[in-house]
C-alpha positions as MATLAB code, in Angstrom:
seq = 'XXXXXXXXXXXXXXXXXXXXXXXXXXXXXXXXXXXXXXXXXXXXXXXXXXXXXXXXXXXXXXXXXXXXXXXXXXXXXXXXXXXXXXXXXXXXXX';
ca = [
     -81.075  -47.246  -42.021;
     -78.132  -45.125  -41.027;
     -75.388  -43.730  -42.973;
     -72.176  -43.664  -41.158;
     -69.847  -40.814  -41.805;
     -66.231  -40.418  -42.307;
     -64.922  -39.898  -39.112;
     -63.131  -36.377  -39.628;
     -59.773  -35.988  -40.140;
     -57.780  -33.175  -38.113;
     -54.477  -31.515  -39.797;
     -53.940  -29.056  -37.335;
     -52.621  -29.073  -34.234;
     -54.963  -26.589  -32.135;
     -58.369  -28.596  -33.106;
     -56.157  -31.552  -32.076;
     -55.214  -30.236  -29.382;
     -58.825  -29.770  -27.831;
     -60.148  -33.203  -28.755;
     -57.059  -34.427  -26.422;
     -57.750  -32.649  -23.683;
     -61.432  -33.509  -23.711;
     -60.813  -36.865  -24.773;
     -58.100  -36.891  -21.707;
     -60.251  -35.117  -18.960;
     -62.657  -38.346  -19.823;
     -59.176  -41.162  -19.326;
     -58.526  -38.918  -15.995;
     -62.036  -39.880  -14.377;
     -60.627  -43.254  -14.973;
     -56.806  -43.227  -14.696;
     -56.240  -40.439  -12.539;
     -53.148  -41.260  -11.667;
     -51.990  -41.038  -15.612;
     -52.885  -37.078  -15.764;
     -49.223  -35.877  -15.273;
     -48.306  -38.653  -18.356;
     -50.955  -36.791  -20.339;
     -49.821  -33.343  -20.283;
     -45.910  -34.884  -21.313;
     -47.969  -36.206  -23.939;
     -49.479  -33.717  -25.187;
     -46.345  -31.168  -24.752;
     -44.138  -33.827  -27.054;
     -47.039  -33.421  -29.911;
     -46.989  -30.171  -29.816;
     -43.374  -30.015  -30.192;
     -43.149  -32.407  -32.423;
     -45.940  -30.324  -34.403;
     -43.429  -27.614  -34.160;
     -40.817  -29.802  -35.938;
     -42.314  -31.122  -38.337;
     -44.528  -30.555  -41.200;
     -47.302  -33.446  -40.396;
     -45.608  -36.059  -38.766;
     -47.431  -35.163  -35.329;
     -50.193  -36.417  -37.022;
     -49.531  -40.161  -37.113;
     -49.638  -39.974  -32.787;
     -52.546  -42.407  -33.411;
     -49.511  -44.693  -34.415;
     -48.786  -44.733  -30.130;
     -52.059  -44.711  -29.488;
     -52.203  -47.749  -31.302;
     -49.323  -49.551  -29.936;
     -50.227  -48.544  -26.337;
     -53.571  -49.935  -26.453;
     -51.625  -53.360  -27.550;
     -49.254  -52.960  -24.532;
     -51.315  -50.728  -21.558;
     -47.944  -50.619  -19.584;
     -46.631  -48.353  -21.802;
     -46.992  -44.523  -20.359;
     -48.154  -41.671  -22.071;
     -44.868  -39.556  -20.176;
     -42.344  -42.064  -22.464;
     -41.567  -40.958  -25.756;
     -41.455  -44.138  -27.755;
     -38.295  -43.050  -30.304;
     -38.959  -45.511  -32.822;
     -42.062  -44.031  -33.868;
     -40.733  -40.285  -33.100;
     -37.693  -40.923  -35.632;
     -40.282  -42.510  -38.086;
     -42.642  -39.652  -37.597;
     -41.661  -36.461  -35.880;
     -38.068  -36.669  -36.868;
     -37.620  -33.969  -39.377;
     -33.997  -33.791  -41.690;
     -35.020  -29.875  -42.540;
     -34.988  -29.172  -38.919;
     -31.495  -30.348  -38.529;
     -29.987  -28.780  -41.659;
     -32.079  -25.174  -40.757;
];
């Protein structure tokens, strides 16, 4: 019998930031057309970390919704779930 563990849960951008890029140097191999997408990707979460206190965080939430629609690229920021997520009102007002 195995236990399963929690699968771990990453709050800060820089270990985030190197499970992308190994988890994207493996989607390269097969998508390599989709590498310049990536690194947009990646640049908007990082901004987005800069904006905001955790909101990057909730990037699974495209994850999710491109794996339901695999048309959708990785360079496009979907706005709906940046406003619901990255958006930040302190940003503005500061």
């Amino acid at each position: 019998m195995t236990l399963k563990s929690k699968p771990k849960v990453i709050t800060n951008i820089l270990p985030w930031t190197v499970a992308f890029l190994i988890d994207a140097s493996i989607y390269v191999l097969a998508h390599p057309h989709c590498s310049a997408a990536l690194l947009k990707y990646v640049h908007t979460i990082r901004q987005g970390a800069n904006q905001s206190n955790a909101g990057w965080a909730e990037d699974i939430q495209f994850r999710l919704k491109k794996e339901c629609n695999p048309n959708m690229s990785f360079a496009v920021v979907d706005q709906e779930l940046w406003l619901l997520y990255m958006y930040s009102p302190m940003a503005v007002q500061g």
